[in-house]
Short mmCIF file of C-alpha atoms in Angstrom, two decimals:
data_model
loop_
_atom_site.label_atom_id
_atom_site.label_comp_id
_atom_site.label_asym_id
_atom_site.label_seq_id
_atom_site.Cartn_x
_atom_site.Cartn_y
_atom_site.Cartn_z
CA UNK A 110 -37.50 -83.62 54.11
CA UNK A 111 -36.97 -81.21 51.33
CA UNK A 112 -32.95 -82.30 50.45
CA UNK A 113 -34.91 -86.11 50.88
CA UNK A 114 -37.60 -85.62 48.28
CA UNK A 115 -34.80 -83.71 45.56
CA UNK A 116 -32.85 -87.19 46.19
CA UNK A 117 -35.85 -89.20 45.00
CA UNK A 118 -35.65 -91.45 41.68
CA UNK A 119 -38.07 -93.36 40.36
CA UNK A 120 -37.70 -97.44 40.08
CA UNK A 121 -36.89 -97.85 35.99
CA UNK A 122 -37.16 -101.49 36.25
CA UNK A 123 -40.47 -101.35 37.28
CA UNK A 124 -42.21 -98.75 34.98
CA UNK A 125 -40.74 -100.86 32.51
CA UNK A 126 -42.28 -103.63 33.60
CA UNK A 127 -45.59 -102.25 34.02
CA UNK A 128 -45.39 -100.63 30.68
CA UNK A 129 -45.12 -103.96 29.18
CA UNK A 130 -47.58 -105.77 30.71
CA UNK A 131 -49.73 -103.16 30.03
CA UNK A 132 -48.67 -103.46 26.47
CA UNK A 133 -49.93 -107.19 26.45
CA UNK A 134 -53.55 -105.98 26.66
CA UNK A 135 -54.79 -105.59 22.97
CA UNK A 136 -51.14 -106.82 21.64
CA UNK A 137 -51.13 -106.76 17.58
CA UNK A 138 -48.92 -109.65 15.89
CA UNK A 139 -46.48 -106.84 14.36
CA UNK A 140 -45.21 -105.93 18.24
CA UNK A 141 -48.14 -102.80 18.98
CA UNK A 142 -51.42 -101.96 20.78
CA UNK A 143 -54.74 -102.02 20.04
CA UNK A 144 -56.99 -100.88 22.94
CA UNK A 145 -59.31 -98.32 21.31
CA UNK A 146 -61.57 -96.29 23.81
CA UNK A 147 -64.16 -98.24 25.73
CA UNK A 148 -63.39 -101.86 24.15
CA UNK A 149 -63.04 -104.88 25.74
CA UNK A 150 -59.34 -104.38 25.73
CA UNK A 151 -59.67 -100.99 27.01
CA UNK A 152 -61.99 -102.29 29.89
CA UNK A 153 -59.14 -104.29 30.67
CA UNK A 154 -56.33 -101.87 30.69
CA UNK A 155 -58.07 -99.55 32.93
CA UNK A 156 -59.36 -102.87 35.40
CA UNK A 157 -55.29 -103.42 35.61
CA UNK A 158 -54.51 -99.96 36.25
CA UNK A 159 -56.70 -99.78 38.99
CA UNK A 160 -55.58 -102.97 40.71
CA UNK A 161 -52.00 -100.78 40.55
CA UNK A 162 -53.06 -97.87 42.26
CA UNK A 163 -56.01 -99.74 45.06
CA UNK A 164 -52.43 -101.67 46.01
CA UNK A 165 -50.54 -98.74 47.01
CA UNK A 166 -53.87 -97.44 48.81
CA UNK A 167 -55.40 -94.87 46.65
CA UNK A 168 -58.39 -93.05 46.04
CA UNK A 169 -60.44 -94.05 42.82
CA UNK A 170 -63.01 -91.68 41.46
CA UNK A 171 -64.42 -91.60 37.99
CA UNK A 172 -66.57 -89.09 36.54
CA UNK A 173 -69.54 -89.33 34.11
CA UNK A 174 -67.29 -89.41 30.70
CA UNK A 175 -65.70 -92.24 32.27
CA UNK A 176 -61.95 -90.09 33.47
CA UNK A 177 -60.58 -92.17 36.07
CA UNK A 178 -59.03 -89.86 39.06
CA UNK A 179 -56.41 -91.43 41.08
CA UNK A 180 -55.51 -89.61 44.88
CA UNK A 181 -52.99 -90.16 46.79
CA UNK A 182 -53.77 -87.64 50.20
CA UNK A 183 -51.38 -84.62 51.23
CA UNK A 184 -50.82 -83.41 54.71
CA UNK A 185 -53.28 -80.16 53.62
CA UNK A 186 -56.23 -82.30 52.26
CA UNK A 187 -58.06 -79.41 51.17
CA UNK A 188 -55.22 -77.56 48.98
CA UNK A 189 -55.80 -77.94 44.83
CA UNK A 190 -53.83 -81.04 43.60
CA UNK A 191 -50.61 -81.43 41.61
CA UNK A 192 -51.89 -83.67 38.43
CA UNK A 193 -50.47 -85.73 36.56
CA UNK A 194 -51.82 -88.39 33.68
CA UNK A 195 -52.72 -89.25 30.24
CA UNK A 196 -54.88 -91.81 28.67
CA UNK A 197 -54.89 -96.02 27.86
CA UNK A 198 -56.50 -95.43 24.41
CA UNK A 199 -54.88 -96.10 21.09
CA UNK A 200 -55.11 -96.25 17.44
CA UNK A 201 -56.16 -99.18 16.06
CA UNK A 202 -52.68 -99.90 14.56
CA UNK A 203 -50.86 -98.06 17.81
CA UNK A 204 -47.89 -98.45 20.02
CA UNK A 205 -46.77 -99.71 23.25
CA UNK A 206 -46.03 -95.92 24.80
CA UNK A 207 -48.17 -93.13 23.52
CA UNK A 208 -50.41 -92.05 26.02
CA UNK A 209 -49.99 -95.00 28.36
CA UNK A 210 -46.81 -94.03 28.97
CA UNK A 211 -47.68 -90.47 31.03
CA UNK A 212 -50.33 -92.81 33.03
CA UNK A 213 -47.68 -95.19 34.22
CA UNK A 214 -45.14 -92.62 35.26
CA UNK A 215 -47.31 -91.15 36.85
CA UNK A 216 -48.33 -94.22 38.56
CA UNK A 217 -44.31 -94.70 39.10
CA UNK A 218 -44.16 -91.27 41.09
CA UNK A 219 -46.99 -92.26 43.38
CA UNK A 220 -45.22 -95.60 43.83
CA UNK A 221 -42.04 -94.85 44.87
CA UNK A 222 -43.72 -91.47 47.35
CA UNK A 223 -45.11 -94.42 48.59
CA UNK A 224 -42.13 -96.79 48.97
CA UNK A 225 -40.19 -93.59 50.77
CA UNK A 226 -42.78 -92.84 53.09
CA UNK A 227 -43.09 -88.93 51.58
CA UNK A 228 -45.81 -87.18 52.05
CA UNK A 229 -46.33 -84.14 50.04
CA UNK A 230 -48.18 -81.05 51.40
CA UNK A 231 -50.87 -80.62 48.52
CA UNK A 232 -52.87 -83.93 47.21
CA UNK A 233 -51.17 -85.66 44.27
CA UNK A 234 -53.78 -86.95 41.69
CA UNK A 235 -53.45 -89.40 38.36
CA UNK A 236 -55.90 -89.45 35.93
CA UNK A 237 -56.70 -91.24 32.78
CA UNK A 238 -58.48 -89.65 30.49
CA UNK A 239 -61.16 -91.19 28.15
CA UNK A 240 -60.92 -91.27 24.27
CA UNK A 241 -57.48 -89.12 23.76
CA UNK A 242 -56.94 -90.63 20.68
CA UNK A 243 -60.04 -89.50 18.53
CA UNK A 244 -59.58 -93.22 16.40
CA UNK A 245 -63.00 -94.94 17.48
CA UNK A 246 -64.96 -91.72 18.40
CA UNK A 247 -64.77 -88.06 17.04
CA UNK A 248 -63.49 -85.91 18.16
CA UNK A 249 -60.01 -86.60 20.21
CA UNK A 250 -59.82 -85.79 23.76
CA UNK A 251 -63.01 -85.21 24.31
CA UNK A 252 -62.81 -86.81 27.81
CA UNK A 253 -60.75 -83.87 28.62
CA UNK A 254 -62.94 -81.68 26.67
CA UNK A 255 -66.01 -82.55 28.48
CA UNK A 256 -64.52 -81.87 32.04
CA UNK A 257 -63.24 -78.64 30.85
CA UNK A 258 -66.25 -77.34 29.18
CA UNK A 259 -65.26 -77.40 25.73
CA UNK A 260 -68.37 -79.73 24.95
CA UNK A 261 -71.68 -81.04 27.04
CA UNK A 262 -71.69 -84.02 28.64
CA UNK A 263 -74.62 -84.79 25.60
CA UNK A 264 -72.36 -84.22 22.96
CA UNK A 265 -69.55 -86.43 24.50
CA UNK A 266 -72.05 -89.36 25.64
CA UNK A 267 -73.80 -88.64 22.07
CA UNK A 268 -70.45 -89.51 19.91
CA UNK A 269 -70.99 -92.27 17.57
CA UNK A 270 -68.58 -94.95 16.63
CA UNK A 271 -68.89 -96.10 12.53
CA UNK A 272 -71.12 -99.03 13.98
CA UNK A 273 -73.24 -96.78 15.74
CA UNK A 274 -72.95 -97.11 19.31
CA UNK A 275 -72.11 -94.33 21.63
CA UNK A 276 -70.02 -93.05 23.99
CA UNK A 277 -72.52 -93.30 26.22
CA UNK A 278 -73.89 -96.50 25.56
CA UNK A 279 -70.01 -98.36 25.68
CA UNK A 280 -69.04 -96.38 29.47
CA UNK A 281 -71.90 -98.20 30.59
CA UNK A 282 -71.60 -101.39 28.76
CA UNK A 283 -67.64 -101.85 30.13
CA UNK A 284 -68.68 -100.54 33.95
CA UNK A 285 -66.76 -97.34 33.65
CA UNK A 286 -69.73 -94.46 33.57
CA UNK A 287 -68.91 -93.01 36.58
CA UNK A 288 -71.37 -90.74 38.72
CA UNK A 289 -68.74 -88.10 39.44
CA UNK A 290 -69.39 -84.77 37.64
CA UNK A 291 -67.43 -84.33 35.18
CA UNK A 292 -66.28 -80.93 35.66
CA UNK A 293 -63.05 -79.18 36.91
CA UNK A 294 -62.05 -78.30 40.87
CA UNK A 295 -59.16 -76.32 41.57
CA UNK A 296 -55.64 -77.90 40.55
CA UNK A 297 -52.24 -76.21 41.94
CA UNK A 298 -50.32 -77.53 38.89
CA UNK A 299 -50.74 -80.27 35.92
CA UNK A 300 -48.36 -82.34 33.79
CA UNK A 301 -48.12 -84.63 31.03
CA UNK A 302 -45.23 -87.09 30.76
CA UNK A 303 -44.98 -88.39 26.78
CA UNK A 304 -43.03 -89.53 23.94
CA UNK A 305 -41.98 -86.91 21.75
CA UNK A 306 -43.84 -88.51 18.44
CA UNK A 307 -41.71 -86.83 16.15
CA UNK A 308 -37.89 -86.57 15.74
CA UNK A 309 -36.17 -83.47 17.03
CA UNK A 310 -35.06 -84.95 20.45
CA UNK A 311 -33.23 -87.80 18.73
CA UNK A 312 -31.65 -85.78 16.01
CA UNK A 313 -30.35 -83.37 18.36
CA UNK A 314 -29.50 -86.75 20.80
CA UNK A 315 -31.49 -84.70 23.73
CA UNK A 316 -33.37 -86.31 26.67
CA UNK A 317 -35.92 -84.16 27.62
CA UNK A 318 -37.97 -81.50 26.25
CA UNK A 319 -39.57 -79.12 28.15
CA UNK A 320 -42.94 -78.22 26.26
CA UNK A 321 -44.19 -74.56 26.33
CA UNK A 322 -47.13 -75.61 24.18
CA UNK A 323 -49.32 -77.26 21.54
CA UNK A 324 -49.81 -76.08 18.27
CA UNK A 325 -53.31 -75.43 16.73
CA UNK A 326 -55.16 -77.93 15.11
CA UNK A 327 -58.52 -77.95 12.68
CA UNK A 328 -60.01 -80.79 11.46
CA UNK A 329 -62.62 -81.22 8.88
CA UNK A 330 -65.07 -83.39 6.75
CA UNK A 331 -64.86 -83.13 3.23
CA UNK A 332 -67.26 -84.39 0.96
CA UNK A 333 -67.56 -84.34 -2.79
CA UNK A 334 -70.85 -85.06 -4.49
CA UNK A 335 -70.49 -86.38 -8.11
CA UNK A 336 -72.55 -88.39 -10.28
CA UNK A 337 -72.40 -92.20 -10.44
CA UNK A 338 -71.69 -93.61 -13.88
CA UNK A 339 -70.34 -96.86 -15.21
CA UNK A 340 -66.88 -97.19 -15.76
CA UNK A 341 -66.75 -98.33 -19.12
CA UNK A 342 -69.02 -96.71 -21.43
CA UNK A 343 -68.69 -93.21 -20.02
CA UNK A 344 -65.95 -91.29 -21.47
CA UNK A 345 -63.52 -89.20 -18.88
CA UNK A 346 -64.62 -85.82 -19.94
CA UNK A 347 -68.56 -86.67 -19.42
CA UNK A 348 -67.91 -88.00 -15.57
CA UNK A 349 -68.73 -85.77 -12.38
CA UNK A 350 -66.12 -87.76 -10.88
CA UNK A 351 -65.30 -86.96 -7.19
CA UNK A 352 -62.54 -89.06 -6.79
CA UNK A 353 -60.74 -86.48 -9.97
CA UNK A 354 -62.07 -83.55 -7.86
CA UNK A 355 -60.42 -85.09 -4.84
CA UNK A 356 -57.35 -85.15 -5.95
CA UNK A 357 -57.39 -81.81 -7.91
CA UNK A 358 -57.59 -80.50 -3.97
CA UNK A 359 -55.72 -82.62 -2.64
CA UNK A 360 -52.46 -81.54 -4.88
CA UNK A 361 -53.24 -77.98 -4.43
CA UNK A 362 -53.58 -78.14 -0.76
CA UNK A 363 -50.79 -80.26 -0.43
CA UNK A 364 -48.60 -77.59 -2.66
CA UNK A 365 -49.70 -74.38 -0.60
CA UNK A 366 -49.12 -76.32 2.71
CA UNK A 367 -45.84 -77.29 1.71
CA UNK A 368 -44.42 -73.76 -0.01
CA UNK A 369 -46.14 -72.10 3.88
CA UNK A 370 -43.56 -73.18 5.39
CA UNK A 371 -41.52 -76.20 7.69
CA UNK A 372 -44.77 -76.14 10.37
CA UNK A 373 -47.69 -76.21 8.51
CA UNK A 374 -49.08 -79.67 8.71
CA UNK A 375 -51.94 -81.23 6.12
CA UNK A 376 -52.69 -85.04 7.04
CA UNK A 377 -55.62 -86.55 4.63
CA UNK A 378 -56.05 -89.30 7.61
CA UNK A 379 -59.23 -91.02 6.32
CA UNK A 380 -61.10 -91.65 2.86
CA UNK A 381 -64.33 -92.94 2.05
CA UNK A 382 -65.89 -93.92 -1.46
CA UNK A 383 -69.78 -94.18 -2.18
CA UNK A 384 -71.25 -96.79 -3.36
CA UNK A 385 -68.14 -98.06 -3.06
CA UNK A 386 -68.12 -100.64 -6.38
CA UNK A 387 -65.05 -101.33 -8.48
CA UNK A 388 -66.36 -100.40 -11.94
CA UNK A 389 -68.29 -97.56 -11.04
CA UNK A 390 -67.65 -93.93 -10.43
CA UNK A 391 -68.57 -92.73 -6.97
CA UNK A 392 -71.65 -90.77 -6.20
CA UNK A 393 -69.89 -89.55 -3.40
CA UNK A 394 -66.39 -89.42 -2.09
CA UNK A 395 -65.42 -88.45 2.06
CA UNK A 396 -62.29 -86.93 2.74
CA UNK A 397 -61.07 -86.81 7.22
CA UNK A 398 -58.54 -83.84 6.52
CA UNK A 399 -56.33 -82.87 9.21
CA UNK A 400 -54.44 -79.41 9.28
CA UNK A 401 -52.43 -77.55 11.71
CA UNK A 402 -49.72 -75.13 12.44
CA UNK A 403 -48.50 -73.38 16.16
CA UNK A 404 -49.53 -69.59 15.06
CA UNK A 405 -52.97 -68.74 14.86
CA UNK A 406 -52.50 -66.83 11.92
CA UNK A 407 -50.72 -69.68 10.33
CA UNK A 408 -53.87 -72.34 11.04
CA UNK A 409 -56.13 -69.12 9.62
CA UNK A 410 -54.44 -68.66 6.57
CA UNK A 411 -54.19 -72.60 6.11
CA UNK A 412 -58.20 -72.57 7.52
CA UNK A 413 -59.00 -69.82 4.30
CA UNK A 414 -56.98 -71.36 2.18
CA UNK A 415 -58.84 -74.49 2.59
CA UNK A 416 -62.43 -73.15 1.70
CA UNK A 417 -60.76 -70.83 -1.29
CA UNK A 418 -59.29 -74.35 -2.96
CA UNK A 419 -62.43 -76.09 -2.93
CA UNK A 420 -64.34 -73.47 -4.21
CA UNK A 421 -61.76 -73.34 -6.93
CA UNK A 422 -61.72 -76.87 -7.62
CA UNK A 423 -65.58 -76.97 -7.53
CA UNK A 424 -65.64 -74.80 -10.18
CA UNK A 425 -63.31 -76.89 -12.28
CA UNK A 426 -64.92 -79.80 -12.06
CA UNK A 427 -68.46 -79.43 -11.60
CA UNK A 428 -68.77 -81.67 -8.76
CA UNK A 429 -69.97 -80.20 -5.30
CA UNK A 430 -67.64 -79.75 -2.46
CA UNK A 431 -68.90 -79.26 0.92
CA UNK A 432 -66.37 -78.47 3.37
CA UNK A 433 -67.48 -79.18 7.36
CA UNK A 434 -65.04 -78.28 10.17
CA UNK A 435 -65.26 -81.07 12.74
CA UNK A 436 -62.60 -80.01 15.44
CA UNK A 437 -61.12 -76.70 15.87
CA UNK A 438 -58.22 -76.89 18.93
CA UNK A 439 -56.51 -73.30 18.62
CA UNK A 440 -52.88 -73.16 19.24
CA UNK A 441 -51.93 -73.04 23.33
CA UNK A 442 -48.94 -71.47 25.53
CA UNK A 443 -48.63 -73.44 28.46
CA UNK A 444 -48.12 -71.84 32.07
CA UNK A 445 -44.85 -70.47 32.71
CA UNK A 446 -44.41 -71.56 36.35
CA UNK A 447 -45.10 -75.17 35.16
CA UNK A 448 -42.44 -74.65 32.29
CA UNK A 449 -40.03 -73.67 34.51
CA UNK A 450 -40.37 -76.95 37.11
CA UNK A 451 -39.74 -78.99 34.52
CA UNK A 452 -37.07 -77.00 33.08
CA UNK A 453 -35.52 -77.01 36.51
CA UNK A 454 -35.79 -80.69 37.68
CA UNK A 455 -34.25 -81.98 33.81
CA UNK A 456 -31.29 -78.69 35.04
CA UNK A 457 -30.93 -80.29 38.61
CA UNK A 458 -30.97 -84.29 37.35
CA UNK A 459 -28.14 -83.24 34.52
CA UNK A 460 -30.28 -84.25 31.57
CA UNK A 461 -29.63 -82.73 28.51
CA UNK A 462 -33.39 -80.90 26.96
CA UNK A 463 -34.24 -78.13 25.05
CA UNK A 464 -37.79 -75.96 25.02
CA UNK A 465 -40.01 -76.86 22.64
CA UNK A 466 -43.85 -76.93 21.11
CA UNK A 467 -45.56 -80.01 20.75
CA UNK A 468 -46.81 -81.61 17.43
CA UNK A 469 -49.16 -83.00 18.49
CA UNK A 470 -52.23 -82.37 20.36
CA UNK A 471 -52.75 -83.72 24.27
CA UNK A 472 -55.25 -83.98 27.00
CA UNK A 473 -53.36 -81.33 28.36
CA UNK A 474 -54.28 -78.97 25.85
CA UNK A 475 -57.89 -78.57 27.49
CA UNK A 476 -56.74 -79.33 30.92
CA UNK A 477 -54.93 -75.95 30.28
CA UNK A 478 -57.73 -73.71 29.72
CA UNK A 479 -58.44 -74.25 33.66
CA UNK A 480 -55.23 -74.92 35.21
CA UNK A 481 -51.61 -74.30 35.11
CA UNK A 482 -50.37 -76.80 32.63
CA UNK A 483 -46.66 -78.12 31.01
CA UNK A 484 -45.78 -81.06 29.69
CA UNK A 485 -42.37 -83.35 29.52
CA UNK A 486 -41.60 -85.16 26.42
CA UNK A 487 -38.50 -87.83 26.00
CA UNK A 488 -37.62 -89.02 22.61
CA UNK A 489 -39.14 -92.09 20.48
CA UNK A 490 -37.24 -93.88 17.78
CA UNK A 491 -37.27 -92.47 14.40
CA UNK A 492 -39.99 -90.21 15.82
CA UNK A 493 -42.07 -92.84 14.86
CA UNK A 494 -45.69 -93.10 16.55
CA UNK A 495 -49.63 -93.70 16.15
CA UNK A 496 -47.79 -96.83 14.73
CA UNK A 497 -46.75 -100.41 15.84
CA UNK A 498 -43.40 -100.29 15.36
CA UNK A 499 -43.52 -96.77 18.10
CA UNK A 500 -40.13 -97.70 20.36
CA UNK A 501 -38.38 -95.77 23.18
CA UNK A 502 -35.45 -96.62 25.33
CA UNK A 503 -35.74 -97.75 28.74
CA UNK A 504 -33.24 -94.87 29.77
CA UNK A 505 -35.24 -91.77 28.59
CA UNK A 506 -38.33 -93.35 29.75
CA UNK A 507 -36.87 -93.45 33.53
CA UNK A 508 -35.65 -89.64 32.90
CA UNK A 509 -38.56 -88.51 31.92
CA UNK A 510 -40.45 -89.92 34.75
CA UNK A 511 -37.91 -88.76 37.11
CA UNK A 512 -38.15 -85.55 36.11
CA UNK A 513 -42.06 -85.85 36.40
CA UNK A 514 -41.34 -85.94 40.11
CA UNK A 515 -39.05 -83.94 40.59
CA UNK A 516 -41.64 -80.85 38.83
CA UNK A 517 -44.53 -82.19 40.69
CA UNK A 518 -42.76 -81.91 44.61
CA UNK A 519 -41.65 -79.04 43.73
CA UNK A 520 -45.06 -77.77 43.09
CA UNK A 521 -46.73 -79.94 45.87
CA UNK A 522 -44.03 -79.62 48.46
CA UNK A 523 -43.50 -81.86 51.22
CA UNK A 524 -45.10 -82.64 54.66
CA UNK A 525 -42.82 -80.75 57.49
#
């Protein structure tokens, strides 16, 4: 059964297909997705999802932040799981792979174990995770934060959209506030098939990379308090103007960032004038800053550096900076064991991949603080994501997923 399983591929044609026709769910006119968590068009991704996995037979639980757990038995039904999964969210401007992508290969593995007739000693399990993306409700992946215990289950039902309704409030409105805990059990192994959103793969014309971990990310609310003023009569050097304070920071920040070094990251993701009138200065101007880096010492010095600046700039100016952290996901090493399955199935299938540490950040970034976690990335055009033009090839999409199931029998092993 063993020299059976390591012949295995997965059906291309068909994750194709499904990725599509997931993709039609919350299409945009400029060829993307928008299914932000706990829509109507998220609803309806997850409703198609599970009409995939009830047809090859599986068990469906969801738990109360609305994760959807997918099980296909083992021969040992008590032994941990081998996971696998990602989420259906997207931006509101996103693509037709990020995220959904790691679902439906996953979905792929348990359909053709299914099509075989293998049975794998340990319990496979899918899961879709709620909210990944952090674009309707603050902060990301707090799905995956909740069941890992990086927030209460009050704080992630409590998590307000910008027209006020809740986390809480939308699970229930769309069906999908389930009445499982949501709280970790014992998992053998985890992993996270996903585009590579950014551009090393391609430029290096690699298939897979084989992710030892995620690098640190902080993010933070900035606000500047200045005095509104018409914009005619008052001269420039009378104005408390935040939007002048802004980008006093904002050039300073952006210098330091850059001189630190190729991965520091600043991202100002998100601004927000107050009142909000063309011919008047803002009382008040909202800055969504994003910074990260893979050390911790890096994402320190970039966190101090931060708080110095606008202390600096406050003084300049004279208008009132208030800096509050919103997010804090430290850098994370993923488990060695699970590194090396996937650095042994892309070895054994004759794709060409590389190590490397994610960009980005990932459900599996809390999933890893309670079980032994990797992840498989395959390359996306241009590295282009979180945007509607996000493309990846057919081929790499099949490899990746292959390889997906190649690391997870090796970790779940086969029925004798």
């Amino acid at each position: 059964m063993e020299s059976t399983a390591q012949s295995l591929r997965i059906d291309g044609a068909r994750l194709w297909a499904s990725l599509m026709e997931m993709a039609r769910i919350g299409a945009t006119p400029a060829g993307g997705c928008n299914r932000q968590a706990l829509t109507d068009e998220d609803k309806r991704g997850r409703d198609l999802f599970l009409q995939w996995c009830r047809e090859i037979g599986c068990e469906i639980r969801i738990d109360r932040m609305g994760n959807i757990f997918v099980r296909r038995a083992g021969s040992e039904p008590d032994a941990p799981p081998v996971v696998t999964g990602s989420h259906l969210d997207t931006q509101p401007t996103g693509g037709k792979f990020d995220g959904v992508y790691g679902v439906l290969a996953g979905l792929e593995v348990l359909r053709t174990l299914e099509d075989q007739g293998v049975r794998t000693r340990a319990p496979l399990e899918l899961v879709v995770w709620t909210n990944e993306e952090g674009a309707r409700f603050s902060p990301a992946m707090i799905g995956s934060g909740v069941w890992a215990g990086e927030f209460s289950l009050e704080y992630g039902h409590g998590r307000a959209d910008k027209s006020g309704a809740t986390i809480g409030e939308e699970l229930r409105r769309i069906g999908y506030l389930g009445e499982e805990p949501a709280e970790p059990k014992p998992i053998a192994a985890a992993f996270e098939a996903h585009i590579e959103q950014g551009p090393i793969l391609e430029k290096k014309n690699e298939v897979i990379g084989v992710v030892t971990g995620v690098q640190g990310i902080r993010w933070y609310d900035v606000t500047f308090h200045g005095t509104p003023c018409h914009a005619g009569p008052t001269p420039m050097a009378d104005r408390r103007d935040p939007v002048q304070a802004l980008a006093l920071l904002c050039e300073r920040l952006y210098s330091e960032v850059k001189a630190y070094g190729d991965d520091a990251r600043m991202t100002c993701g998100d601004l927000r004038a107050e009142p909000g009138s063309r011919n008047t200065v803002p009382e008040k101007v909202v800055l969504a800053l994003d910074l990260r880096h893979p050390q911790p010492a890096g994402l320190e010095h970039l966190h101090r550096t931060l708080y110095r600046m606008a202390d600096q700039v406050e003084e300049a100016t004279g208008v009132s900076i208030d800096v509050r952290e919103e997010w804090h996901s430290p850098p994370v090493v993923f488990d060695s064991h699970c590194i090396e399955a996937v650095d042994a199935a892309a070895k054994a299938l004759g794709y060409s991949h590389r190590k490397m540490v994610s960009g980005a950040g990932h459900d599996s970034v809390y999933v890893s603080r309670v079980a032994p976690v990797s992840m498989i990335f395959v390359p996306c055009a241009g590295g282009l994501s979180h945007n509607e033009a996000e493309s990846a090839e057919p081929d790499h999409l099949e490899a990746g997923c292959n390889v997906l199931l190649q690391a997870m029998l090796a970790r779940a092993g086969t029925a004798s």
